[in-house]
PDB file of C-alpha atoms in Angstrom:
ATOM      1  CA  MET H  21     -14.854 -10.530  10.900  1.00  0.00           C
ATOM      2  CA  ALA H  22     -11.866  -8.266  10.354  1.00  0.00           C
ATOM      3  CA  GLU H  23      -9.238  -7.969  13.036  1.00  0.00           C
ATOM      4  CA  LYS H  24      -9.139  -4.713  14.912  1.00  0.00           C
ATOM      5  CA  MET H  25      -5.877  -2.898  14.363  1.00  0.00           C
ATOM      6  CA  THR H  26      -4.525  -1.974  17.793  1.00  0.00           C
ATOM      7  CA  HIS H  27      -1.202  -0.552  16.659  1.00  0.00           C
ATOM      8  CA  THR H  28       0.332   0.877  13.547  1.00  0.00           C
ATOM      9  CA  PRO H  29       3.585  -0.810  12.543  1.00  0.00           C
ATOM     10  CA  ALA H  30       6.356   1.707  12.050  1.00  0.00           C
ATOM     11  CA  SER H  31       7.057   0.182   8.655  1.00  0.00           C
ATOM     12  CA  ILE H  32       3.727   1.328   7.177  1.00  0.00           C
ATOM     13  CA  HIS H  33       3.625   4.889   8.469  1.00  0.00           C
ATOM     14  CA  PRO H  34       3.692   7.156   6.442  1.00  0.00           C
ATOM     15  CA  HIS H  35       5.876   6.029   3.490  1.00  0.00           C
ATOM     16  CA  PRO H  36       7.729   2.832   4.265  1.00  0.00           C
ATOM     17  CA  ALA H  37      11.016   1.912   2.721  1.00  0.00           C
ATOM     18  CA  PRO H  38      10.664  -1.440   0.960  1.00  0.00           C
ATOM     19  CA  SER H  39      13.455  -3.018   2.991  1.00  0.00           C
ATOM     20  CA  VAL H  40      11.920  -1.877   6.295  1.00  0.00           C
ATOM     21  CA  CYS H  41       8.604  -3.675   5.897  1.00  0.00           C
ATOM     22  CA  GLN H  42       8.760  -7.032   7.642  1.00  0.00           C
ATOM     23  CA  ASP H  43       6.965 -10.196   6.595  1.00  0.00           C
ATOM     24  CA  GLU H  44       4.909 -10.032   9.804  1.00  0.00           C
ATOM     25  CA  ASP H  45       3.645  -6.571   8.810  1.00  0.00           C
ATOM     26  CA  ILE H  46       2.767  -7.789   5.313  1.00  0.00           C
ATOM     27  CA  GLN H  47       0.900 -10.756   6.764  1.00  0.00           C
ATOM     28  CA  MET H  48      -1.014  -8.540   9.198  1.00  0.00           C
ATOM     29  CA  LEU H  49      -1.988  -6.123   6.422  1.00  0.00           C
ATOM     30  CA  ALA H  50      -3.042  -9.011   4.174  1.00  0.00           C
ATOM     31  CA  ARG H  51      -5.297 -10.380   6.930  1.00  0.00           C
ATOM     32  CA  LEU H  52      -6.771  -6.917   7.542  1.00  0.00           C
ATOM     33  CA  ALA H  53      -7.463  -6.645   3.799  1.00  0.00           C
ATOM     34  CA  GLY H  54      -9.329  -9.959   3.859  1.00  0.00           C
ATOM     35  CA  LEU H  55      -6.674 -11.899   1.975  1.00  0.00           C
ATOM     36  CA  GLU H  56      -6.437 -14.847   4.373  1.00  0.00           C
ATOM     37  CA  GLY H  57      -7.104 -17.366   1.584  1.00  0.00           C
ATOM     38  CA  ALA H  58      -4.489 -15.900  -0.731  1.00  0.00           C
ATOM     39  CA  LEU H  59      -2.033 -15.614   2.141  1.00  0.00           C
ATOM     40  CA  SER H  60      -2.459 -19.264   3.115  1.00  0.00           C
ATOM     41  CA  ARG H  61      -2.310 -20.577  -0.473  1.00  0.00           C
ATOM     42  CA  PHE H  62       0.236 -18.179  -2.003  1.00  0.00           C
ATOM     43  CA  PRO H  63       2.318 -16.507   0.754  1.00  0.00           C
ATOM     44  CA  GLU H  64       5.254 -15.733  -1.546  1.00  0.00           C
ATOM     45  CA  ASP H  65       2.979 -14.104  -4.129  1.00  0.00           C
ATOM     46  CA  VAL H  66       1.280 -11.947  -1.488  1.00  0.00           C
ATOM     47  CA  SER H  67       4.683 -10.886  -0.146  1.00  0.00           C
ATOM     48  CA  THR H  68       5.970 -10.097  -3.651  1.00  0.00           C
ATOM     49  CA  ALA H  69       2.862  -8.071  -4.479  1.00  0.00           C
ATOM     50  CA  ALA H  70       3.137  -6.099  -1.235  1.00  0.00           C
ATOM     51  CA  ARG H  71       6.816  -5.347  -1.768  1.00  0.00           C
ATOM     52  CA  THR H  72       6.142  -4.293  -5.371  1.00  0.00           C
ATOM     53  CA  ALA H  73       3.407  -1.938  -4.187  1.00  0.00           C
ATOM     54  CA  LEU H  74       5.747  -0.493  -1.551  1.00  0.00           C
ATOM     55  CA  ASN H  75       8.473   0.052  -4.178  1.00  0.00           C
ATOM     56  CA  ILE H  76       6.028   1.870  -6.450  1.00  0.00           C
ATOM     57  CA  ARG H  77       4.724   3.958  -3.563  1.00  0.00           C
ATOM     58  CA  ALA H  78       8.267   4.890  -2.500  1.00  0.00           C
ATOM     59  CA  ALA H  79       9.121   5.931  -6.064  1.00  0.00           C
ATOM     60  CA  PHE H  80       6.028   8.118  -6.443  1.00  0.00           C
ATOM     61  CA  GLN H  81       6.781  11.821  -6.239  1.00  0.00           C
ATOM     62  CA  ALA H  82       3.837  13.672  -4.787  1.00  0.00           C
ATOM     63  CA  PRO H  83       3.300  17.187  -6.150  1.00  0.00           C
ATOM     64  CA  SER H  84       4.733  19.924  -3.967  1.00  0.00           C
ATOM     65  CA  ASP H  85       1.438  21.826  -4.199  1.00  0.00           C
ATOM     66  CA  ASN H  86      -1.260  19.323  -3.342  1.00  0.00           C
ATOM     67  CA  THR H  87      -4.006  21.736  -4.427  1.00  0.00           C
ATOM     68  CA  ALA H  88      -2.706  22.029  -8.003  1.00  0.00           C
ATOM     69  CA  GLU H  89      -4.464  20.187 -10.821  1.00  0.00           C
ATOM     70  CA  LEU H  90      -2.434  17.277 -12.141  1.00  0.00           C
ATOM     71  CA  TRP H  91      -4.244  17.365 -15.486  1.00  0.00           C
ATOM     72  CA  PRO H  92      -5.720  20.246 -17.431  1.00  0.00           C
ATOM     73  CA  VAL H  93      -9.350  20.934 -16.685  1.00  0.00           C
ATOM     74  CA  MET H  94     -11.561  18.721 -18.828  1.00  0.00           C
ATOM     75  CA  GLN H  95     -13.895  20.479 -21.234  1.00  0.00           C
ATOM     76  CA  VAL H  96     -16.864  19.166 -23.174  1.00  0.00           C
ATOM     77  CA  LYS H  97     -16.493  19.375 -26.958  1.00  0.00           C
ATOM     78  CA  SER H  98     -19.523  20.682 -28.770  1.00  0.00           C
TER      79      SER H  98
END
């Protein structure tokens, strides 16, 4: 059964800086995601994967107009 999240760590809301996220937060998120086995067998790998994901997320530039299409409208060729 998944743990019930009673608080939101400041490091994951809304766009965390990679250096702000603590190992305890990563471990809590891994448990909430159902990764207990991976966390117990490969804690360094789980931590590295989480920090990599946070780095990518921090580098992502969201569009200023969130209603704009990112790609041209797809059309069916006949």
